[in-house]
Short mmCIF file of C-alpha atoms and ligand atoms in Angstrom, two decimals:
data_model
loop_
_atom_site.label_atom_id
_atom_site.label_comp_id
_atom_site.label_asym_id
_atom_site.label_seq_id
_atom_site.Cartn_x
_atom_site.Cartn_y
_atom_site.Cartn_z
CA UNK H 48 -0.62 -7.07 12.81
CA UNK H 49 0.70 -7.14 16.41
CA UNK H 50 -1.26 -4.31 18.39
CA UNK H 51 1.69 -2.74 19.25
CA UNK H 52 3.85 -1.29 16.37
CA UNK H 53 7.75 -1.15 16.41
CA UNK H 54 8.74 -4.65 16.90
CA UNK H 55 10.08 -4.87 20.44
CA UNK H 56 11.73 -1.47 20.42
CA UNK H 57 12.01 -0.55 24.07
CA UNK H 58 10.69 2.98 25.05
CA UNK H 59 14.17 3.51 27.00
CA UNK H 60 15.85 2.84 23.76
CA UNK H 61 13.59 5.22 21.91
CA UNK H 62 13.94 7.71 24.42
CA UNK H 63 17.94 7.39 24.36
CA UNK H 64 18.06 7.45 20.84
CA UNK H 65 15.90 10.50 20.83
CA UNK H 66 18.08 12.49 23.17
CA UNK H 67 21.40 11.76 21.60
CA UNK H 68 19.64 12.72 18.04
CA UNK H 69 18.63 16.17 19.80
CA UNK H 70 21.91 16.85 21.35
CA UNK H 71 24.01 16.26 18.06
CA UNK H 72 21.42 18.54 15.92
CA UNK H 73 22.03 21.11 18.72
CA UNK H 74 25.83 20.73 18.76
CA UNK H 75 25.94 20.56 14.68
CA UNK H 76 23.91 23.62 14.18
CA UNK H 77 24.96 26.90 16.15
CA UNK H 78 24.16 29.39 13.70
CA UNK H 79 20.65 28.23 13.19
CA UNK H 80 20.10 28.15 16.72
CA UNK H 81 21.36 31.68 17.02
CA UNK H 82 19.33 32.83 13.90
CA UNK H 83 16.12 31.36 15.13
CA UNK H 84 16.52 32.89 18.83
CA UNK H 85 17.59 36.16 17.07
CA UNK H 86 14.16 36.26 15.29
CA UNK H 87 11.85 34.79 18.27
CA UNK H 88 8.79 36.31 18.39
CA UNK H 89 7.43 37.61 14.84
CA UNK H 90 5.63 34.52 13.84
CA UNK H 91 2.83 32.88 15.54
CA UNK H 92 4.27 30.03 17.10
CA UNK H 93 7.75 30.45 16.00
CA UNK H 94 7.28 29.77 12.49
CA UNK H 95 5.19 31.06 9.44
CA UNK H 96 3.44 27.54 8.94
CA UNK H 97 2.88 25.31 11.84
CA UNK H 98 4.14 22.18 10.03
CA UNK H 99 7.55 23.81 10.24
CA UNK H 100 7.47 22.74 13.98
CA UNK H 101 6.23 19.42 12.95
CA UNK H 102 10.02 18.01 12.40
CA UNK H 103 11.36 15.88 15.39
CA UNK H 104 14.38 18.01 15.84
CA UNK H 105 14.64 20.52 18.89
CA UNK H 106 14.61 23.62 15.88
CA UNK H 107 14.10 23.46 12.06
CA UNK H 108 16.93 23.60 9.55
CA UNK H 109 17.13 27.10 8.15
CA UNK H 110 17.56 26.47 4.60
CA UNK H 111 20.44 28.46 2.89
CA UNK H 112 19.76 26.54 -0.56
CA UNK H 113 17.74 23.93 -2.22
CA UNK H 114 18.72 22.50 -5.35
CA UNK H 115 17.95 19.00 -6.99
CA UNK H 116 17.82 16.56 -4.22
CA UNK H 117 20.06 18.64 -1.89
CA UNK H 118 19.52 21.04 0.88
CA UNK H 119 21.91 23.04 2.31
CA UNK H 120 21.42 24.94 5.89
CA UNK H 121 22.72 28.15 6.82
CA UNK H 122 25.59 25.93 8.89
CA UNK H 123 26.76 24.58 6.31
CA UNK H 124 25.60 21.11 6.16
CA UNK H 125 24.56 19.41 2.87
CA UNK H 126 21.42 17.16 3.31
CA UNK H 127 20.24 14.44 0.94
CA UNK H 128 16.40 15.31 0.62
CA UNK H 129 14.00 12.50 0.53
CA UNK H 130 11.03 14.59 1.79
CA UNK H 131 11.27 17.15 -1.55
CA UNK H 132 8.88 19.31 -0.02
CA UNK H 133 6.55 16.30 0.57
CA UNK H 134 5.84 16.02 -3.07
CA UNK H 135 5.83 19.64 -3.89
CA UNK H 136 9.37 19.25 -5.04
CA UNK H 137 9.11 15.59 -6.03
CA UNK H 138 10.92 16.46 -9.39
CA UNK H 139 13.82 17.89 -7.57
CA UNK H 140 14.27 21.33 -6.17
CA UNK H 141 14.24 24.15 -8.77
CA UNK H 142 14.10 22.11 -12.08
CA UNK H 143 16.41 23.56 -15.00
CA UNK H 144 13.31 24.00 -17.12
CA UNK H 145 11.03 25.62 -14.64
CA UNK H 146 13.63 28.08 -13.28
CA UNK H 147 14.30 28.93 -16.44
CA UNK H 148 10.51 29.84 -17.55
CA UNK H 149 10.06 31.59 -14.15
CA UNK H 150 13.29 33.51 -14.85
CA UNK H 151 11.63 34.55 -18.49
CA UNK H 152 8.17 35.30 -17.37
CA UNK H 153 9.25 37.22 -13.99
CA UNK H 154 10.26 40.41 -16.31
CA UNK H 155 7.04 40.03 -18.27
CA UNK H 156 4.19 39.99 -15.82
CA UNK H 157 3.18 37.90 -12.66
CA UNK H 158 -0.64 38.12 -12.57
CA UNK H 159 -3.21 40.01 -14.41
CA UNK H 160 -6.74 38.03 -14.24
CA UNK H 161 -6.08 37.35 -18.04
CA UNK H 162 -5.37 34.09 -20.29
CA UNK H 163 -1.73 34.33 -21.81
CA UNK H 164 -0.45 32.09 -24.59
CA UNK H 165 0.87 29.60 -21.91
CA UNK H 166 -2.61 29.02 -20.57
CA UNK H 167 -3.65 27.51 -24.44
CA UNK H 168 -0.21 25.37 -24.09
CA UNK H 169 -0.99 24.22 -20.72
CA UNK H 170 -4.47 23.06 -21.41
CA UNK H 171 -3.43 20.98 -24.30
CA UNK H 172 -0.39 19.48 -22.31
CA UNK H 173 -2.72 18.70 -19.28
CA UNK H 174 -5.22 16.61 -21.63
CA UNK H 175 -2.02 14.88 -23.31
CA UNK H 176 -0.61 13.96 -19.81
CA UNK H 177 -3.66 12.92 -17.98
CA UNK H 178 -6.60 12.46 -20.35
CA UNK H 179 -9.37 14.22 -22.30
CA UNK H 180 -10.68 16.42 -18.84
CA UNK H 181 -11.99 20.06 -18.91
CA UNK H 182 -9.57 21.77 -16.64
CA UNK H 183 -9.32 24.24 -14.23
CA UNK H 184 -6.30 26.04 -12.20
CA UNK H 185 -6.35 26.53 -8.28
CA UNK H 186 -3.48 27.42 -6.22
CA UNK H 187 -3.21 24.61 -3.66
CA UNK H 188 -4.68 20.84 -3.84
CA UNK H 189 -6.65 21.68 -1.12
CA UNK H 190 -8.73 24.52 -3.19
CA UNK H 191 -8.75 22.07 -6.20
CA UNK H 192 -10.61 19.45 -4.03
CA UNK H 193 -12.62 21.95 -2.45
CA UNK H 194 -13.95 23.49 -5.94
CA UNK H 195 -14.58 20.02 -7.56
CA UNK H 196 -16.57 18.79 -4.44
CA UNK H 197 -18.66 21.95 -5.29
CA UNK H 198 -19.22 20.95 -8.78
CA UNK H 199 -20.21 17.27 -7.45
CA UNK H 200 -22.58 18.49 -5.16
CA UNK H 201 -24.19 21.19 -7.72
CA UNK H 202 -24.50 18.47 -10.40
CA UNK H 203 -25.85 15.46 -8.58
CA UNK H 204 -28.12 17.73 -6.05
CA UNK H 205 -26.54 15.55 -3.20
CA UNK H 206 -25.03 16.60 -0.13
CA UNK H 207 -22.23 14.39 0.86
CA UNK H 208 -18.87 13.05 0.14
CA UNK H 209 -17.54 9.62 0.81
CA UNK H 210 -14.15 9.35 1.85
CA UNK H 211 -12.07 6.61 3.20
CA UNK H 212 -10.86 6.11 7.21
CA UNK H 213 -7.64 7.84 7.64
CA UNK H 214 -7.54 9.94 4.27
CA UNK H 215 -6.36 13.44 3.63
CA UNK H 216 -6.97 15.53 0.88
CA UNK H 217 -5.86 18.99 2.10
CA UNK H 218 -7.76 20.92 4.56
CA UNK H 219 -11.22 20.55 3.09
CA UNK H 220 -13.63 20.69 5.73
CA UNK H 221 -15.73 18.04 4.75
CA UNK H 222 -12.89 15.38 4.29
CA UNK H 223 -11.73 15.77 8.04
CA UNK H 224 -13.59 13.20 9.46
CA UNK H 225 -13.03 9.54 10.76
CA UNK H 226 -15.05 6.39 11.48
CA UNK H 227 -15.39 5.45 14.81
CA UNK H 228 -17.82 2.49 15.99
CA UNK H 229 -19.63 2.92 12.55
CA UNK H 230 -20.05 6.74 12.64
CA UNK H 231 -18.72 9.39 10.88
CA UNK H 232 -17.44 12.31 13.10
CA UNK H 233 -15.07 15.07 12.98
CA UNK H 234 -11.50 14.44 13.86
CA UNK H 235 -9.99 15.55 17.36
CA UNK H 236 -7.77 18.54 17.22
CA UNK H 237 -9.66 20.77 14.49
CA UNK H 238 -9.25 24.41 15.70
CA UNK H 239 -12.51 26.29 15.92
CA UNK H 240 -14.70 23.43 14.42
CA UNK H 241 -18.44 24.14 14.25
CA UNK H 242 -20.23 22.79 11.44
CA UNK H 243 -21.15 18.88 12.21
CA UNK H 244 -19.31 17.15 9.65
CA UNK H 245 -21.33 14.01 9.59
CA UNK H 246 -23.79 15.97 7.63
CA UNK H 247 -21.77 16.25 4.54
CA UNK H 248 -19.31 13.30 4.88
CA UNK H 249 -19.53 9.66 5.29
CA UNK H 250 -16.28 7.79 5.88
CA UNK H 251 -15.78 4.21 5.46
CA UNK H 252 -12.86 1.85 5.54
CA UNK H 253 -10.54 1.84 2.14
CA UNK H 254 -10.54 -1.91 0.23
CA UNK H 255 -14.18 -2.43 1.66
CA UNK H 256 -16.47 -2.22 -1.15
CA UNK H 257 -19.33 -3.72 0.44
CA UNK H 258 -19.22 -0.29 2.97
CA UNK H 259 -19.04 1.57 -0.01
CA UNK H 260 -22.20 -0.02 -1.36
CA UNK H 261 -24.18 0.16 1.77
CA UNK H 262 -23.14 3.74 2.05
CA UNK H 263 -23.87 4.97 -1.77
CA UNK H 264 -27.42 3.26 -1.32
CA UNK H 265 -28.49 5.82 0.94
CA UNK H 266 -28.76 8.08 -1.90
CA UNK H 267 -27.07 11.16 -0.23
CA UNK H 268 -23.52 11.11 -1.62
CA UNK H 269 -22.28 13.36 -4.35
CA UNK H 270 -18.66 11.95 -5.03
CA UNK H 271 -16.38 9.12 -3.77
CA UNK H 272 -13.13 11.20 -3.28
CA UNK H 273 -10.08 8.70 -3.06
CA UNK H 274 -6.40 8.59 -3.34
CA UNK H 275 -5.83 5.47 -5.46
CA UNK H 276 -3.11 4.44 -2.79
CA UNK H 277 -3.63 5.49 0.65
CA UNK H 278 -0.50 7.70 1.03
CA UNK H 279 -1.47 10.20 4.22
CA UNK H 280 -1.48 7.13 6.72
CA UNK H 281 1.20 4.56 6.72
CA UNK H 282 0.39 3.59 2.90
CA UNK H 283 -2.21 1.42 2.04
CA UNK H 284 -2.39 -0.20 -1.63
CA UNK H 285 -5.77 -1.31 -3.14
CA UNK H 286 -6.53 -4.56 -3.51
CA UNK H 287 -6.72 -6.00 -7.07
CA UNK H 288 -10.30 -5.10 -8.15
CA UNK H 289 -10.91 -1.98 -5.66
CA UNK H 290 -11.07 0.32 -8.17
CA UNK H 291 -12.92 -1.17 -10.58
CA UNK H 292 -15.42 -1.79 -7.76
CA UNK H 293 -15.59 1.70 -6.80
CA UNK H 294 -16.26 2.66 -10.34
CA UNK H 295 -18.87 0.36 -10.74
CA UNK H 296 -20.72 1.30 -7.53
CA UNK H 297 -20.39 4.92 -8.31
CA UNK H 298 -21.88 4.41 -11.57
CA UNK H 299 -24.86 2.16 -10.26
CA UNK H 300 -25.44 4.68 -7.24
CA UNK H 301 -25.48 7.76 -9.34
CA UNK H 302 -22.50 8.92 -7.53
CA UNK H 303 -19.26 10.58 -8.89
CA UNK H 304 -15.50 9.28 -8.78
CA UNK H 305 -12.88 11.83 -7.63
CA UNK H 306 -9.33 10.86 -8.03
CA UNK H 307 -6.98 12.66 -6.04
CA UNK H 308 -3.63 12.24 -7.66
CA UNK H 309 -1.88 14.66 -5.64
CA UNK H 310 0.80 12.26 -3.83
CA UNK H 311 -0.05 9.18 -6.49
CA UNK H 312 1.49 11.15 -9.31
CA UNK H 313 4.68 9.41 -7.97
CA UNK H 314 3.22 6.16 -9.97
CA UNK H 315 4.55 7.22 -13.25
CA UNK H 316 3.82 9.18 -16.30
CA UNK H 317 -0.11 10.35 -16.09
CA UNK H 318 -0.40 9.37 -12.46
CA UNK H 319 -2.12 6.05 -11.20
CA UNK H 320 -4.94 7.16 -13.28
CA UNK H 321 -3.08 6.65 -16.53
CA UNK H 322 -0.87 3.67 -15.63
CA UNK H 323 -3.93 1.51 -14.22
CA UNK H 324 -6.24 2.84 -16.66
CA UNK H 325 -8.95 4.36 -13.91
CA UNK H 326 -11.75 6.35 -15.33
CA UNK H 327 -12.66 9.20 -12.79
CA UNK H 328 -15.50 11.65 -13.47
CA UNK H 329 -13.02 14.48 -11.55
CA UNK H 330 -9.17 14.24 -11.57
CA UNK H 331 -7.38 16.72 -9.14
CA UNK H 332 -3.49 17.18 -9.06
CA UNK H 333 -1.63 19.70 -6.90
CA UNK H 334 1.80 19.96 -5.21
CA UNK H 335 4.26 19.10 -8.03
CA UNK H 336 2.32 19.76 -11.10
CA UNK H 337 3.93 23.21 -11.53
CA UNK H 338 7.42 22.02 -10.41
CA UNK H 339 7.54 23.25 -7.11
CA UNK H 340 5.29 26.52 -7.55
CA UNK H 341 1.98 27.03 -5.91
CA UNK H 342 -0.39 25.48 -8.27
CA UNK H 343 -3.09 22.89 -8.83
CA UNK H 344 -5.22 21.55 -11.63
CA UNK H 345 -8.51 19.95 -11.56
CA UNK H 346 -10.67 18.55 -14.13
CA UNK H 347 -14.12 17.22 -15.16
CA UNK H 348 -14.74 14.43 -17.64
CA UNK H 349 -16.50 15.75 -20.61
CA UNK H 350 -19.62 14.24 -19.62
CA UNK H 351 -19.52 15.72 -16.45
CA UNK H 352 -18.35 19.16 -18.03
CA UNK H 353 -21.79 18.84 -19.98
CA UNK H 354 -24.26 18.28 -17.23
CA UNK H 355 -22.11 20.90 -15.09
CA UNK H 356 -22.89 23.48 -17.98
CA UNK H 357 -26.39 22.75 -18.05
CA UNK H 358 -26.36 23.46 -14.19
CA UNK H 359 -24.45 26.56 -14.41
CA UNK H 360 -26.64 28.15 -17.21
CA UNK H 361 -29.79 27.45 -14.81
CA UNK H 362 -28.13 28.86 -11.48
CA UNK H 363 -29.30 32.03 -9.99
CA UNK H 364 -26.49 34.82 -10.62
CA UNK H 365 -24.30 35.24 -7.42
CA UNK H 366 -20.88 34.15 -6.23
CA UNK H 367 -20.10 30.49 -6.88
CA UNK H 368 -18.28 30.17 -4.02
CA UNK H 369 -14.89 28.86 -6.11
CA UNK H 370 -12.04 31.09 -6.86
CA UNK H 371 -8.97 32.66 -5.55
CA UNK H 372 -7.58 36.02 -6.72
CA UNK H 373 -4.15 34.46 -7.79
CA UNK H 374 -5.11 31.29 -9.31
CA UNK H 375 -4.37 30.85 -12.66
CA UNK H 376 -1.44 33.60 -12.88
CA UNK H 377 1.06 33.88 -15.67
CA UNK H 378 4.00 32.57 -13.42
CA UNK H 379 1.71 29.53 -12.64
CA UNK H 380 1.46 29.02 -16.30
CA UNK H 381 5.10 29.46 -17.02
CA UNK H 382 5.83 26.94 -14.60
CA UNK H 383 3.07 24.36 -15.32
CA UNK H 384 3.79 24.38 -19.10
CA UNK H 385 7.78 23.93 -18.47
CA UNK H 386 6.80 21.10 -16.18
CA UNK H 387 4.50 19.24 -18.30
CA UNK H 388 6.75 19.54 -21.41
CA UNK H 389 9.99 18.97 -19.96
CA UNK H 390 10.03 17.48 -16.57
CA UNK H 391 7.34 15.24 -16.36
CA UNK H 392 8.67 13.04 -18.90
CA UNK H 393 9.15 9.45 -19.67
CA UNK H 394 12.91 9.87 -19.10
CA UNK H 395 12.48 11.52 -15.83
CA UNK H 396 9.96 8.97 -14.38
CA UNK H 397 12.25 5.84 -15.70
CA UNK H 398 15.14 7.41 -13.40
CA UNK H 399 12.64 7.92 -10.53
CA UNK H 400 11.56 4.32 -10.56
CA UNK H 401 14.67 2.95 -11.01
CA UNK H 402 15.90 4.69 -7.74
CA UNK H 403 13.03 3.93 -5.78
CA UNK H 404 13.22 0.48 -6.41
CA UNK H 405 16.54 0.51 -5.27
CA UNK H 406 15.78 2.04 -2.11
CA UNK H 407 13.03 -0.11 -1.70
CA UNK H 408 15.21 -3.13 -2.22
CA UNK H 409 17.80 -1.51 0.25
CA UNK H 410 15.35 -0.74 2.87
CA UNK H 411 14.05 -4.19 2.95
CA UNK H 412 17.19 -5.86 3.37
CA UNK H 413 18.13 -3.72 6.20
CA UNK H 414 15.04 -4.69 7.82
CA UNK H 415 15.43 -8.16 7.14
CA UNK H 416 19.29 -8.13 8.55
CA UNK H 417 17.69 -7.32 11.87
CA UNK H 418 14.50 -9.36 11.74
CA UNK H 419 12.40 -6.67 12.11
CA UNK H 420 8.37 -7.08 12.05
CA UNK H 421 8.40 -4.36 9.78
CA UNK H 422 7.60 -3.51 5.70
CA UNK H 423 8.57 -1.49 3.00
CA UNK H 424 5.66 -0.25 0.42
CA UNK H 425 6.00 1.93 -2.70
CA UNK H 426 4.05 3.48 -5.49
CA UNK H 427 6.39 4.44 -8.22
CA UNK H 428 8.78 7.01 -6.88
CA UNK H 429 6.94 7.09 -3.25
CA UNK H 430 8.60 4.70 -0.99
CA UNK H 431 7.58 4.14 2.78
CA UNK H 432 8.79 1.93 5.35
CA UNK H 433 6.44 0.95 7.96
CA UNK H 434 7.38 -0.16 11.42
CA UNK H 435 4.47 -2.77 11.71
CA UNK H 436 4.13 -5.93 9.58
CA UNK H 437 2.23 -5.36 6.57
CA UNK H 438 0.51 -5.34 4.03
CA UNK H 439 -1.96 -2.63 5.68
CA UNK H 440 -5.54 -2.78 4.17
CA UNK H 441 -7.19 0.39 5.71
CA UNK H 442 -6.90 3.41 7.58
CA UNK H 443 -7.58 1.64 10.90
CA UNK H 444 -4.78 -0.64 10.24
CA UNK H 445 -2.52 1.99 9.23
CA UNK H 446 -3.33 4.02 12.25
CA UNK H 447 -2.57 0.99 14.62
CA UNK H 448 0.58 0.60 12.61
CA UNK H 449 2.00 4.07 13.12
CA UNK H 450 4.48 4.32 16.06
CA UNK H 451 5.11 8.19 16.27
CA UNK H 452 7.76 8.11 18.90
CA UNK H 453 9.66 5.55 17.55
CA UNK H 454 9.29 7.35 14.06
CA UNK H 455 10.45 10.66 15.23
CA UNK H 456 13.84 9.10 16.66
CA UNK H 457 14.49 7.22 13.54
CA UNK H 458 13.75 10.26 11.70
CA UNK H 459 15.82 12.46 13.94
CA UNK H 460 18.83 10.00 13.75
CA UNK H 461 18.60 9.85 10.04
CA UNK H 462 18.87 13.52 9.81
CA UNK H 463 22.11 13.34 12.03
CA UNK H 464 23.37 11.05 9.31
CA UNK H 465 22.57 13.64 6.68
CA UNK H 466 19.40 12.33 5.13
CA UNK H 467 15.94 14.12 5.74
CA UNK H 468 12.61 12.09 4.76
CA UNK H 469 8.90 13.46 5.54
CA UNK H 470 7.93 14.42 8.96
CA UNK H 471 4.78 13.15 9.48
CA UNK H 472 5.13 9.60 7.93
CA UNK H 473 7.93 7.58 6.80
CA UNK H 474 7.98 8.57 3.35
CA UNK H 475 10.95 9.19 1.01
CA UNK H 476 10.81 10.33 -2.45
CA UNK H 477 13.24 9.75 -5.41
CA UNK H 478 13.47 12.82 -7.65
CA UNK H 479 15.16 12.42 -11.12
CA UNK H 480 17.94 14.55 -9.63
CA UNK H 481 18.27 11.87 -6.71
CA UNK H 482 21.67 10.00 -7.22
CA UNK H 483 22.57 6.39 -6.69
CA UNK H 484 25.13 7.59 -4.10
CA UNK H 485 22.29 9.65 -2.26
CA UNK H 486 20.15 6.49 -2.30
CA UNK H 487 22.88 4.16 -0.91
CA UNK H 488 24.06 6.92 1.78
CA UNK H 489 20.07 6.68 3.07
CA UNK H 490 20.20 2.71 2.95
CA UNK H 491 23.31 2.82 5.00
CA UNK H 492 22.05 5.80 7.51
CA UNK H 493 19.01 3.64 8.00
CA UNK H 494 20.96 0.36 8.68
CA UNK H 495 22.93 2.19 11.14
CA UNK H 496 19.80 3.31 12.64
CA UNK H 497 18.32 0.00 12.96
CA UNK H 498 21.73 -1.20 14.21
CA UNK H 499 21.20 1.00 17.24
CA UNK H 500 17.75 0.55 17.64
CA UNK H 501 17.85 -3.38 17.74
CA UNK H 502 21.38 -3.49 19.40
C1 PLP T 25 -3.80 13.46 -1.32
C2 PLP T 25 -3.60 14.97 -0.90
N1 PLP T 25 -4.60 15.82 -1.94
C3 PLP T 25 -4.51 17.07 -1.01
C4 PLP T 25 -3.52 17.65 -0.68
C5 PLP T 25 -3.57 19.08 -0.38
O1 PLP T 25 -2.56 19.57 -0.81
P1 PLP T 25 -2.19 21.34 -0.31
O2 PLP T 25 -1.57 21.26 1.10
O3 PLP T 25 -1.35 21.89 -1.63
O4 PLP T 25 -3.46 21.90 -0.42
C6 PLP T 25 -2.40 16.81 0.05
C7 PLP T 25 -1.33 17.36 0.96
O5 PLP T 25 -0.85 16.54 1.80
C8 PLP T 25 -2.63 15.56 -0.28
O6 PLP T 25 -1.71 14.37 0.34
#
């Protein structure tokens, strides 16, 4: 892999494209600009969540409506949405069964700290879809990971989590680390960071079983926490045998294996775990599991659940350190039930897979036509173009392949052409609602953008 990603696109060309994209964005959205200016001042940093400013445009879209795979902004533009809320809406915006279930539940209570009949149905559906885990509900995947990590520590009596360099599992403090010169250290930029994260985490490179073995041999790792495919840097696929190796090593060293399926649920029915026959001790899934409503699930294997029950019976009385008041509310159960039963279906996954294959092939053709030293990678409905040669093998290679200014210019030009992709990386999702015409428009927009870059 070259040290310079991008494949020879000059800084001047990137700057020119960025300027043209910004000018086109501003010219096309006078109402949005005026509305944002009129409301300025209320939010800390202009928006209610900082990542709403992470898009490459001079100002964000103001969404009037999101339905299926289309966003409409208040200036009347219809946008083909391949970001899909960065997976929260991977099954399309407001899937009809979920919208119906939410409408029905909305008049019957929203939250009451008690189970309902949907709770019982959801438990059974979770096991049917993902395997015979013992389930808990959280509101975000971040929380699900945090709570599951507590269980791992409690049951093993060990302090650390092993994560892979370049990982992201939500804003779980312990995982905000990186590997530098063989040491695990806090990532730069963490706001108000106090604790020494090296005391509670160890980072090694993905696809490096020897490093995993060495780290686990220290005997202080409670769990290995990993995505099946690294999706939060430039996408990194596991080497053949990597997951089996992780399972063998964790068993040998008495650590737990925790699989975070929050993004790789794109793989197919039951996520990467089911499709590839993984056998984790802990299974975590958030984002799209309730069709776009905030909910996450985490499950323990029956054996681990029994170990936890023994621990739980012996611990002193007091707060467990897990739980948020609105988790496991009735609205979540309505949405979970509808999603699991009527949206996460074989037919929908088949549509997503076919569409994503078409997108992958079209993007690869465009890259080849321009002889760009780039590549395309896919895990089910999740497709990513990477502005460097591939395949990438670990987080360090993924970091080196990332070309922020170039990628921002591409994203901005794609939006000028009516296609939205995820802001942080070059990720595109194909939902069951995404049409062939939308996919072909994205391929055409990508080709036109490459033509500008490599002219
Ligand atoms: C693999 C993975 N796990 C967990 C999370 C956290 O999800 P949330 O932001 O919903 O807490 C993310 C978010 O991007 C993720 O990619």
